[in-house]
JSON list of C-alpha atoms in Angstrom, two decimals:
[
{"chain": "A", "resi": 174, "resn": "MET", "atom": "CA", "xyz": [-23.44, -1.87, -13.91]},
{"chain": "A", "resi": 175, "resn": "GLY", "atom": "CA", "xyz": [-23.95, -4.21, -10.81]},
{"chain": "A", "resi": 176, "resn": "LYS", "atom": "CA", "xyz": [-20.08, -3.08, -8.95]},
{"chain": "A", "resi": 177, "resn": "GLN", "atom": "CA", "xyz": [-21.73, 0.37, -9.09]},
{"chain": "A", "resi": 178, "resn": "GLN", "atom": "CA", "xyz": [-24.47, -0.42, -7.69]},
{"chain": "A", "resi": 179, "resn": "ASP", "atom": "CA", "xyz": [-22.85, -2.69, -4.85]},
{"chain": "A", "resi": 180, "resn": "GLN", "atom": "CA", "xyz": [-20.96, 0.38, -4.24]},
{"chain": "A", "resi": 181, "resn": "ASN", "atom": "CA", "xyz": [-24.16, 3.03, -4.02]},
{"chain": "A", "resi": 182, "resn": "LYS", "atom": "CA", "xyz": [-25.31, 1.02, -1.56]},
{"chain": "A", "resi": 183, "resn": "SER", "atom": "CA", "xyz": [-22.08, 0.05, 0.57]},
{"chain": "A", "resi": 184, "resn": "ALA", "atom": "CA", "xyz": [-21.97, 4.36, 0.16]},
{"chain": "A", "resi": 185, "resn": "ALA", "atom": "CA", "xyz": [-25.84, 4.90, 1.23]},
{"chain": "A", "resi": 186, "resn": "ALA", "atom": "CA", "xyz": [-25.06, 2.16, 5.28]},
{"chain": "A", "resi": 187, "resn": "ALA", "atom": "CA", "xyz": [-22.00, 4.02, 5.31]},
{"chain": "A", "resi": 188, "resn": "GLN", "atom": "CA", "xyz": [-24.05, 7.16, 5.57]},
{"chain": "A", "resi": 189, "resn": "ALA", "atom": "CA", "xyz": [-27.10, 6.04, 7.75]},
{"chain": "A", "resi": 190, "resn": "ALA", "atom": "CA", "xyz": [-23.46, 5.12, 9.88]},
{"chain": "A", "resi": 191, "resn": "ALA", "atom": "CA", "xyz": [-21.77, 7.82, 10.68]},
{"chain": "A", "resi": 192, "resn": "THR", "atom": "CA", "xyz": [-20.39, 9.15, 13.91]},
{"chain": "A", "resi": 193, "resn": "LYS", "atom": "CA", "xyz": [-17.71, 11.16, 12.84]},
{"chain": "A", "resi": 194, "resn": "GLU", "atom": "CA", "xyz": [-16.67, 13.50, 10.68]},
{"chain": "A", "resi": 195, "resn": "LYS", "atom": "CA", "xyz": [-13.14, 14.87, 8.76]},
{"chain": "A", "resi": 196, "resn": "ALA", "atom": "CA", "xyz": [-12.02, 18.14, 6.97]},
{"chain": "A", "resi": 197, "resn": "ALA", "atom": "CA", "xyz": [-9.34, 18.03, 4.71]},
{"chain": "A", "resi": 198, "resn": "THR", "atom": "CA", "xyz": [-7.64, 20.49, 1.53]},
{"chain": "A", "resi": 199, "resn": "TYR", "atom": "CA", "xyz": [-6.93, 15.96, 0.25]},
{"chain": "A", "resi": 200, "resn": "LEU", "atom": "CA", "xyz": [-7.82, 13.07, 0.19]},
{"chain": "A", "resi": 201, "resn": "VAL", "atom": "CA", "xyz": [-5.85, 10.42, -0.63]},
{"chain": "A", "resi": 202, "resn": "ILE", "atom": "CA", "xyz": [-7.14, 6.81, -1.12]},
{"chain": "A", "resi": 203, "resn": "GLY", "atom": "CA", "xyz": [-4.11, 4.74, -1.32]},
{"chain": "A", "resi": 204, "resn": "ALA", "atom": "CA", "xyz": [-0.91, 4.11, 0.99]},
{"chain": "A", "resi": 205, "resn": "GLY", "atom": "CA", "xyz": [1.13, 2.91, -1.94]},
{"chain": "A", "resi": 206, "resn": "THR", "atom": "CA", "xyz": [5.03, 4.26, -3.23]},
{"chain": "A", "resi": 207, "resn": "ALA", "atom": "CA", "xyz": [2.36, 6.89, -6.41]},
{"chain": "A", "resi": 208, "resn": "GLY", "atom": "CA", "xyz": [0.26, 7.60, -2.97]},
{"chain": "A", "resi": 209, "resn": "LEU", "atom": "CA", "xyz": [3.17, 8.84, 0.32]},
{"chain": "A", "resi": 210, "resn": "SER", "atom": "CA", "xyz": [5.50, 10.37, -2.52]},
{"chain": "A", "resi": 211, "resn": "PHE", "atom": "CA", "xyz": [2.28, 12.23, -3.35]},
{"chain": "A", "resi": 212, "resn": "ILE", "atom": "CA", "xyz": [1.62, 13.37, 0.12]},
{"chain": "A", "resi": 213, "resn": "ASP", "atom": "CA", "xyz": [5.48, 13.70, 1.06]},
{"chain": "A", "resi": 214, "resn": "SER", "atom": "CA", "xyz": [5.88, 15.90, -2.35]},
{"chain": "A", "resi": 215, "resn": "LEU", "atom": "CA", "xyz": [2.52, 17.87, -0.63]},
{"chain": "A", "resi": 216, "resn": "LEU", "atom": "CA", "xyz": [3.68, 18.84, 2.68]},
{"chain": "A", "resi": 217, "resn": "THR", "atom": "CA", "xyz": [6.88, 20.10, 1.35]},
{"chain": "A", "resi": 218, "resn": "LEU", "atom": "CA", "xyz": [5.79, 22.21, -1.50]},
{"chain": "A", "resi": 219, "resn": "ASP", "atom": "CA", "xyz": [2.41, 24.04, 0.24]},
{"chain": "A", "resi": 220, "resn": "ALA", "atom": "CA", "xyz": [2.65, 24.64, 3.79]},
{"chain": "A", "resi": 221, "resn": "ASN", "atom": "CA", "xyz": [-1.53, 25.08, 4.51]},
{"chain": "A", "resi": 222, "resn": "ALA", "atom": "CA", "xyz": [-2.27, 21.61, 2.66]},
{"chain": "A", "resi": 223, "resn": "THR", "atom": "CA", "xyz": [-4.00, 19.08, 5.34]},
{"chain": "A", "resi": 224, "resn": "VAL", "atom": "CA", "xyz": [-4.56, 14.90, 3.72]},
{"chain": "A", "resi": 225, "resn": "ILE", "atom": "CA", "xyz": [-6.60, 12.86, 4.91]},
{"chain": "A", "resi": 226, "resn": "LEU", "atom": "CA", "xyz": [-4.39, 9.52, 4.23]},
{"chain": "A", "resi": 227, "resn": "VAL", "atom": "CA", "xyz": [-6.79, 5.84, 3.20]},
{"chain": "A", "resi": 228, "resn": "ASP", "atom": "CA", "xyz": [-6.75, 2.65, 2.56]},
{"chain": "A", "resi": 229, "resn": "ARG", "atom": "CA", "xyz": [-7.93, -0.89, 2.73]},
{"chain": "A", "resi": 230, "resn": "HIS", "atom": "CA", "xyz": [-4.26, -2.03, 3.92]},
{"chain": "A", "resi": 231, "resn": "ALA", "atom": "CA", "xyz": [-3.09, -2.67, 7.44]},
{"chain": "A", "resi": 232, "resn": "GLN", "atom": "CA", "xyz": [0.21, -0.56, 6.40]},
{"chain": "A", "resi": 233, "resn": "PRO", "atom": "CA", "xyz": [1.22, 1.06, 4.47]},
{"chain": "A", "resi": 234, "resn": "GLY", "atom": "CA", "xyz": [3.32, 0.30, 0.98]},
{"chain": "A", "resi": 235, "resn": "GLY", "atom": "CA", "xyz": [1.07, -1.06, -1.58]},
{"chain": "A", "resi": 236, "resn": "HIS", "atom": "CA", "xyz": [1.90, -3.97, -3.15]},
{"chain": "A", "resi": 237, "resn": "TRP", "atom": "CA", "xyz": [4.39, -4.32, -1.07]},
{"chain": "A", "resi": 238, "resn": "THR", "atom": "CA", "xyz": [2.45, -5.53, 1.41]},
{"chain": "A", "resi": 239, "resn": "LYS", "atom": "CA", "xyz": [1.32, -8.76, -0.36]},
{"chain": "A", "resi": 240, "resn": "SER", "atom": "CA", "xyz": [4.48, -9.42, -1.53]},
{"chain": "A", "resi": 241, "resn": "TYR", "atom": "CA", "xyz": [7.01, -12.65, -1.34]},
{"chain": "A", "resi": 242, "resn": "PRO", "atom": "CA", "xyz": [9.84, -12.21, 1.63]},
{"chain": "A", "resi": 243, "resn": "PHE", "atom": "CA", "xyz": [12.88, -12.71, -0.79]},
{"chain": "A", "resi": 244, "resn": "VAL", "atom": "CA", "xyz": [11.16, -10.41, -3.30]},
{"chain": "A", "resi": 245, "resn": "ARG", "atom": "CA", "xyz": [13.76, -6.75, -3.95]},
{"chain": "A", "resi": 246, "resn": "LEU", "atom": "CA", "xyz": [13.60, -3.62, -6.12]},
{"chain": "A", "resi": 247, "resn": "HIS", "atom": "CA", "xyz": [14.61, -4.20, -9.58]},
{"chain": "A", "resi": 248, "resn": "GLN", "atom": "CA", "xyz": [15.40, -0.48, -9.30]},
{"chain": "A", "resi": 249, "resn": "THR", "atom": "CA", "xyz": [18.20, 0.96, -7.34]},
{"chain": "A", "resi": 250, "resn": "SER", "atom": "CA", "xyz": [17.80, 1.98, -3.72]},
{"chain": "A", "resi": 251, "resn": "CYS", "atom": "CA", "xyz": [18.56, 6.08, -3.89]},
{"chain": "A", "resi": 252, "resn": "SER", "atom": "CA", "xyz": [16.09, 6.76, -6.66]},
{"chain": "A", "resi": 253, "resn": "TYR", "atom": "CA", "xyz": [13.52, 4.49, -5.03]},
{"chain": "A", "resi": 254, "resn": "GLY", "atom": "CA", "xyz": [10.40, 6.19, -2.11]},
{"chain": "A", "resi": 255, "resn": "VAL", "atom": "CA", "xyz": [10.05, 9.05, -0.60]},
{"chain": "A", "resi": 256, "resn": "ASN", "atom": "CA", "xyz": [11.98, 12.16, -1.99]},
{"chain": "A", "resi": 257, "resn": "SER", "atom": "CA", "xyz": [11.71, 14.15, 2.27]},
{"chain": "A", "resi": 258, "resn": "LEU", "atom": "CA", "xyz": [13.72, 10.44, 3.80]},
{"chain": "A", "resi": 259, "resn": "PRO", "atom": "CA", "xyz": [16.03, 8.66, 1.66]},
{"chain": "A", "resi": 260, "resn": "LEU", "atom": "CA", "xyz": [15.34, 5.31, 1.20]},
{"chain": "A", "resi": 261, "resn": "SER", "atom": "CA", "xyz": [19.27, 3.87, 0.12]},
{"chain": "A", "resi": 262, "resn": "ASN", "atom": "CA", "xyz": [22.53, 3.10, 3.64]},
{"chain": "A", "resi": 263, "resn": "ILE", "atom": "CA", "xyz": [24.45, 4.30, 0.41]},
{"chain": "A", "resi": 264, "resn": "ARG", "atom": "CA", "xyz": [25.82, 7.67, 1.74]},
{"chain": "A", "resi": 265, "resn": "ASP", "atom": "CA", "xyz": [28.08, 10.41, 0.54]},
{"chain": "A", "resi": 266, "resn": "LYS", "atom": "CA", "xyz": [30.35, 12.52, 3.11]},
{"chain": "A", "resi": 267, "resn": "LYS", "atom": "CA", "xyz": [27.24, 14.84, 3.01]},
{"chain": "A", "resi": 268, "resn": "GLY", "atom": "CA", "xyz": [25.53, 12.41, 3.68]},
{"chain": "A", "resi": 269, "resn": "ASN", "atom": "CA", "xyz": [23.63, 11.50, 0.25]},
{"chain": "A", "resi": 270, "resn": "GLU", "atom": "CA", "xyz": [22.59, 8.99, -1.47]},
{"chain": "A", "resi": 271, "resn": "ARG", "atom": "CA", "xyz": [24.74, 7.47, -3.81]},
{"chain": "A", "resi": 272, "resn": "PHE", "atom": "CA", "xyz": [24.45, 4.57, -6.49]},
{"chain": "A", "resi": 273, "resn": "SER", "atom": "CA", "xyz": [25.17, 1.14, -6.74]},
{"chain": "A", "resi": 274, "resn": "VAL", "atom": "CA", "xyz": [24.11, -1.32, -8.70]},
{"chain": "A", "resi": 275, "resn": "ASN", "atom": "CA", "xyz": [24.22, -3.44, -6.26]},
{"chain": "A", "resi": 276, "resn": "ASP", "atom": "CA", "xyz": [21.71, -1.53, -3.50]},
{"chain": "A", "resi": 277, "resn": "LEU", "atom": "CA", "xyz": [18.17, -3.07, -3.93]},
{"chain": "A", "resi": 278, "resn": "ALA", "atom": "CA", "xyz": [16.20, -2.51, -0.92]},
{"chain": "A", "resi": 279, "resn": "THR", "atom": "CA", "xyz": [14.63, -6.06, 0.58]},
{"chain": "A", "resi": 280, "resn": "GLY", "atom": "CA", "xyz": [10.65, -6.43, 0.57]},
{"chain": "A", "resi": 281, "resn": "GLN", "atom": "CA", "xyz": [10.74, -5.84, 4.24]},
{"chain": "A", "resi": 282, "resn": "GLU", "atom": "CA", "xyz": [13.33, -3.19, 4.23]},
{"chain": "A", "resi": 283, "resn": "ILE", "atom": "CA", "xyz": [10.89, -1.36, 1.67]},
{"chain": "A", "resi": 284, "resn": "LYS", "atom": "CA", "xyz": [8.06, -1.91, 4.18]},
{"chain": "A", "resi": 285, "resn": "ASP", "atom": "CA", "xyz": [9.87, -0.88, 7.28]},
{"chain": "A", "resi": 286, "resn": "TYR", "atom": "CA", "xyz": [11.06, 2.51, 5.64]},
{"chain": "A", "resi": 287, "resn": "TYR", "atom": "CA", "xyz": [7.39, 3.64, 4.49]},
{"chain": "A", "resi": 288, "resn": "LYS", "atom": "CA", "xyz": [5.81, 2.90, 7.99]},
{"chain": "A", "resi": 289, "resn": "VAL", "atom": "CA", "xyz": [9.00, 5.90, 8.96]},
{"chain": "A", "resi": 290, "resn": "VAL", "atom": "CA", "xyz": [7.72, 8.10, 6.11]},
{"chain": "A", "resi": 291, "resn": "VAL", "atom": "CA", "xyz": [3.60, 7.72, 7.23]},
{"chain": "A", "resi": 292, "resn": "GLU", "atom": "CA", "xyz": [4.54, 8.05, 11.08]},
{"chain": "A", "resi": 293, "resn": "GLN", "atom": "CA", "xyz": [6.38, 11.72, 10.17]},
{"chain": "A", "resi": 294, "resn": "PHE", "atom": "CA", "xyz": [3.62, 12.88, 8.49]},
{"chain": "A", "resi": 295, "resn": "ARG", "atom": "CA", "xyz": [1.31, 12.06, 11.31]},
{"chain": "A", "resi": 296, "resn": "GLU", "atom": "CA", "xyz": [4.15, 13.81, 13.46]},
{"chain": "A", "resi": 297, "resn": "CYS", "atom": "CA", "xyz": [3.35, 16.53, 10.83]},
{"chain": "A", "resi": 298, "resn": "GLY", "atom": "CA", "xyz": [0.13, 17.38, 12.32]},
{"chain": "A", "resi": 299, "resn": "ARG", "atom": "CA", "xyz": [-1.14, 17.75, 9.16]},
{"chain": "A", "resi": 300, "resn": "VAL", "atom": "CA", "xyz": [-2.43, 14.18, 7.53]},
{"chain": "A", "resi": 301, "resn": "HIS", "atom": "CA", "xyz": [-5.16, 11.68, 8.91]},
{"chain": "A", "resi": 302, "resn": "LEU", "atom": "CA", "xyz": [-4.31, 8.25, 8.83]},
{"chain": "A", "resi": 303, "resn": "TYR", "atom": "CA", "xyz": [-7.92, 6.35, 7.92]},
{"chain": "A", "resi": 304, "resn": "PHE", "atom": "CA", "xyz": [-5.83, 1.69, 7.60]},
{"chain": "A", "resi": 305, "resn": "ASN", "atom": "CA", "xyz": [-7.75, -0.76, 7.45]},
{"chain": "A", "resi": 306, "resn": "CYS", "atom": "CA", "xyz": [-10.37, 1.05, 5.80]},
{"chain": "A", "resi": 307, "resn": "GLU", "atom": "CA", "xyz": [-13.07, 1.81, 2.33]},
{"chain": "A", "resi": 308, "resn": "TYR", "atom": "CA", "xyz": [-13.43, 4.67, 0.77]},
{"chain": "A", "resi": 309, "resn": "SER", "atom": "CA", "xyz": [-17.08, 5.11, -0.62]},
{"chain": "A", "resi": 310, "resn": "LYS", "atom": "CA", "xyz": [-18.84, 8.10, -2.17]},
{"chain": "A", "resi": 311, "resn": "ASP", "atom": "CA", "xyz": [-22.57, 8.40, -2.17]},
{"chain": "A", "resi": 312, "resn": "ASP", "atom": "CA", "xyz": [-24.89, 9.56, -5.24]},
{"chain": "A", "resi": 313, "resn": "SER", "atom": "CA", "xyz": [-25.15, 12.96, -3.79]},
{"chain": "A", "resi": 314, "resn": "GLY", "atom": "CA", "xyz": [-20.96, 12.94, -3.48]},
{"chain": "A", "resi": 315, "resn": "ASN", "atom": "CA", "xyz": [-20.13, 12.90, 0.42]},
{"chain": "A", "resi": 316, "resn": "HIS", "atom": "CA", "xyz": [-16.99, 11.24, 1.59]},
{"chain": "A", "resi": 317, "resn": "PHE", "atom": "CA", "xyz": [-17.42, 8.77, 3.78]},
{"chain": "A", "resi": 318, "resn": "VAL", "atom": "CA", "xyz": [-14.09, 6.08, 5.16]},
{"chain": "A", "resi": 319, "resn": "THR", "atom": "CA", "xyz": [-15.75, 2.52, 7.27]},
{"chain": "A", "resi": 320, "resn": "ASN", "atom": "CA", "xyz": [-13.27, 0.79, 9.66]},
{"chain": "A", "resi": 321, "resn": "ILE", "atom": "CA", "xyz": [-13.22, -3.00, 7.99]},
{"chain": "A", "resi": 322, "resn": "ASP", "atom": "CA", "xyz": [-12.71, -4.44, 11.18]},
{"chain": "A", "resi": 323, "resn": "THR", "atom": "CA", "xyz": [-15.23, -1.96, 13.98]},
{"chain": "A", "resi": 324, "resn": "ASN", "atom": "CA", "xyz": [-17.40, -0.02, 10.30]},
{"chain": "A", "resi": 325, "resn": "GLU", "atom": "CA", "xyz": [-16.64, 2.05, 11.92]},
{"chain": "A", "resi": 326, "resn": "VAL", "atom": "CA", "xyz": [-17.82, 4.85, 10.12]},
{"chain": "A", "resi": 327, "resn": "THR", "atom": "CA", "xyz": [-16.24, 8.32, 9.53]},
{"chain": "A", "resi": 328, "resn": "ARG", "atom": "CA", "xyz": [-17.53, 11.50, 6.59]},
{"chain": "A", "resi": 329, "resn": "VAL", "atom": "CA", "xyz": [-15.07, 13.36, 4.92]},
{"chain": "A", "resi": 330, "resn": "SER", "atom": "CA", "xyz": [-15.23, 16.69, 3.12]},
{"chain": "A", "resi": 331, "resn": "CYS", "atom": "CA", "xyz": [-12.19, 17.75, 1.67]},
{"chain": "A", "resi": 332, "resn": "LYS", "atom": "CA", "xyz": [-11.23, 20.48, -1.35]},
{"chain": "A", "resi": 333, "resn": "LYS", "atom": "CA", "xyz": [-9.47, 17.77, -3.52]},
{"chain": "A", "resi": 334, "resn": "ILE", "atom": "CA", "xyz": [-9.07, 14.17, -3.62]},
{"chain": "A", "resi": 335, "resn": "VAL", "atom": "CA", "xyz": [-6.66, 11.99, -5.32]},
{"chain": "A", "resi": 336, "resn": "VAL", "atom": "CA", "xyz": [-6.70, 8.41, -6.43]},
{"chain": "A", "resi": 337, "resn": "VAL", "atom": "CA", "xyz": [-3.40, 6.50, -7.02]},
{"chain": "A", "resi": 338, "resn": "HIS", "atom": "CA", "xyz": [-4.40, 2.67, -5.97]},
{"chain": "A", "resi": 339, "resn": "SER", "atom": "CA", "xyz": [-3.88, 0.68, -8.47]},
{"chain": "A", "resi": 340, "resn": "ASN", "atom": "CA", "xyz": [-5.77, -3.38, -9.44]},
{"chain": "A", "resi": 341, "resn": "VAL", "atom": "CA", "xyz": [-2.28, -5.26, -9.07]},
{"chain": "A", "resi": 342, "resn": "LEU", "atom": "CA", "xyz": [-2.26, -8.40, -7.92]},
{"chain": "A", "resi": 343, "resn": "VAL", "atom": "CA", "xyz": [0.27, -10.20, -6.40]},
{"chain": "A", "resi": 344, "resn": "PRO", "atom": "CA", "xyz": [0.23, -14.75, -6.12]},
{"chain": "A", "resi": 345, "resn": "SER", "atom": "CA", "xyz": [-1.03, -14.23, -2.56]},
{"chain": "A", "resi": 346, "resn": "MET", "atom": "CA", "xyz": [-3.87, -12.10, -3.23]},
{"chain": "A", "resi": 347, "resn": "ARG", "atom": "CA", "xyz": [-5.17, -14.81, -5.63]},
{"chain": "A", "resi": 348, "resn": "LYS", "atom": "CA", "xyz": [-7.73, -17.19, -4.37]},
{"chain": "A", "resi": 349, "resn": "GLY", "atom": "CA", "xyz": [-5.63, -19.71, -6.21]},
{"chain": "A", "resi": 350, "resn": "PRO", "atom": "CA", "xyz": [-4.00, -19.96, -9.40]},
{"chain": "A", "resi": 351, "resn": "PRO", "atom": "CA", "xyz": [-6.12, -18.59, -12.56]},
{"chain": "A", "resi": 352, "resn": "PHE", "atom": "CA", "xyz": [-5.44, -22.12, -14.11]},
{"chain": "A", "resi": 353, "resn": "PRO", "atom": "CA", "xyz": [-7.00, -24.96, -13.27]},
{"chain": "A", "resi": 354, "resn": "ILE", "atom": "CA", "xyz": [-4.45, -27.75, -11.60]},
{"chain": "A", "resi": 355, "resn": "ASP", "atom": "CA", "xyz": [-5.03, -31.13, -11.34]},
{"chain": "A", "resi": 356, "resn": "SER", "atom": "CA", "xyz": [-6.54, -32.08, -7.79]},
{"chain": "A", "resi": 357, "resn": "SER", "atom": "CA", "xyz": [-3.40, -34.13, -7.38]},
{"chain": "A", "resi": 358, "resn": "ILE", "atom": "CA", "xyz": [-1.09, -31.34, -6.85]},
{"chain": "A", "resi": 359, "resn": "ASN", "atom": "CA", "xyz": [-0.16, -29.06, -4.58]},
{"chain": "A", "resi": 360, "resn": "SER", "atom": "CA", "xyz": [0.34, -25.67, -5.40]},
{"chain": "A", "resi": 361, "resn": "ALA", "atom": "CA", "xyz": [0.69, -22.53, -3.51]},
{"chain": "A", "resi": 362, "resn": "PRO", "atom": "CA", "xyz": [1.37, -18.79, -4.05]},
{"chain": "A", "resi": 363, "resn": "LEU", "atom": "CA", "xyz": [5.48, -18.30, -4.40]},
{"chain": "A", "resi": 364, "resn": "ASN", "atom": "CA", "xyz": [5.18, -16.71, -1.31]},
{"chain": "A", "resi": 365, "resn": "GLU", "atom": "CA", "xyz": [4.91, -19.54, 0.22]},
{"chain": "A", "resi": 366, "resn": "LEU", "atom": "CA", "xyz": [7.95, -21.00, -1.07]},
{"chain": "A", "resi": 367, "resn": "PRO", "atom": "CA", "xyz": [10.32, -20.36, 1.31]},
{"chain": "A", "resi": 368, "resn": "THR", "atom": "CA", "xyz": [8.26, -22.40, 4.26]},
{"chain": "A", "resi": 369, "resn": "HIS", "atom": "CA", "xyz": [7.39, -25.16, 1.90]},
{"chain": "A", "resi": 370, "resn": "VAL", "atom": "CA", "xyz": [11.77, -25.41, 1.01]},
{"chain": "A", "resi": 371, "resn": "ALA", "atom": "CA", "xyz": [12.07, -25.37, 5.43]},
{"chain": "A", "resi": 372, "resn": "SER", "atom": "CA", "xyz": [9.23, -28.65, 5.99]},
{"chain": "A", "resi": 373, "resn": "LYS", "atom": "CA", "xyz": [11.76, -30.04, 3.44]},
{"chain": "A", "resi": 374, "resn": "GLN", "atom": "CA", "xyz": [8.48, -31.84, 2.50]},
{"chain": "A", "resi": 375, "resn": "TYR", "atom": "CA", "xyz": [9.48, -31.93, -1.50]},
{"chain": "A", "resi": 376, "resn": "LYS", "atom": "CA", "xyz": [12.20, -32.08, -3.66]},
{"chain": "A", "resi": 377, "resn": "LYS", "atom": "CA", "xyz": [10.80, -30.63, -6.70]},
{"chain": "A", "resi": 378, "resn": "TYR", "atom": "CA", "xyz": [9.24, -27.59, -7.70]},
{"chain": "A", "resi": 379, "resn": "VAL", "atom": "CA", "xyz": [7.84, -26.12, -10.77]},
{"chain": "A", "resi": 380, "resn": "VAL", "atom": "CA", "xyz": [7.79, -22.25, -11.04]},
{"chain": "A", "resi": 381, "resn": "ILE", "atom": "CA", "xyz": [4.60, -21.25, -12.86]},
{"chain": "A", "resi": 382, "resn": "GLY", "atom": "CA", "xyz": [5.88, -17.45, -14.13]},
{"chain": "A", "resi": 383, "resn": "ALA", "atom": "CA", "xyz": [8.68, -15.37, -14.17]},
{"chain": "A", "resi": 384, "resn": "GLY", "atom": "CA", "xyz": [7.05, -11.77, -13.21]},
{"chain": "A", "resi": 385, "resn": "LYS", "atom": "CA", "xyz": [9.76, -10.83, -10.20]}
]
């Protein structure tokens, strides 16, 4: 109940502060893998569709923007990404992607790839990009996009809303570990491991968790 009230307050404040307006066929909330793949296919299948893309992060890629620097895909690059732009660098003579069990893109390669994808969206003129922004809706069904840094508010109108963001949490997104740790122990998310190794301050490490 409290969360819904907060959302209503945010929407009400956005309505009062709205200074711009933007319209499109689709409002897509979330610029991760699913959202970008949806838009890519939509642009191919519907020549008249226009899109407003909103994401709270400063760049596309969803949880990849927060993943630790040494992460890689757990599936082959040729089976990941959007249809219009190959991710894999392994190609046959015709330029088609080739399957290779060793072709696992790094996190940085994926982030760079999605920057190119989004730039293609921008250049086509049918996708309006709102990064580093939050979405809200008031009780009357009005939609708003608020820039997190500038607080600039845009009132948005659309025919369909597609919500594809998730609540995935990688270690760097948490405010400390989800369990108590003695104050005498130095702890850090895996994202910071390369920095600590390079500092040569520690000789022994304990890694808690067996995810990616």
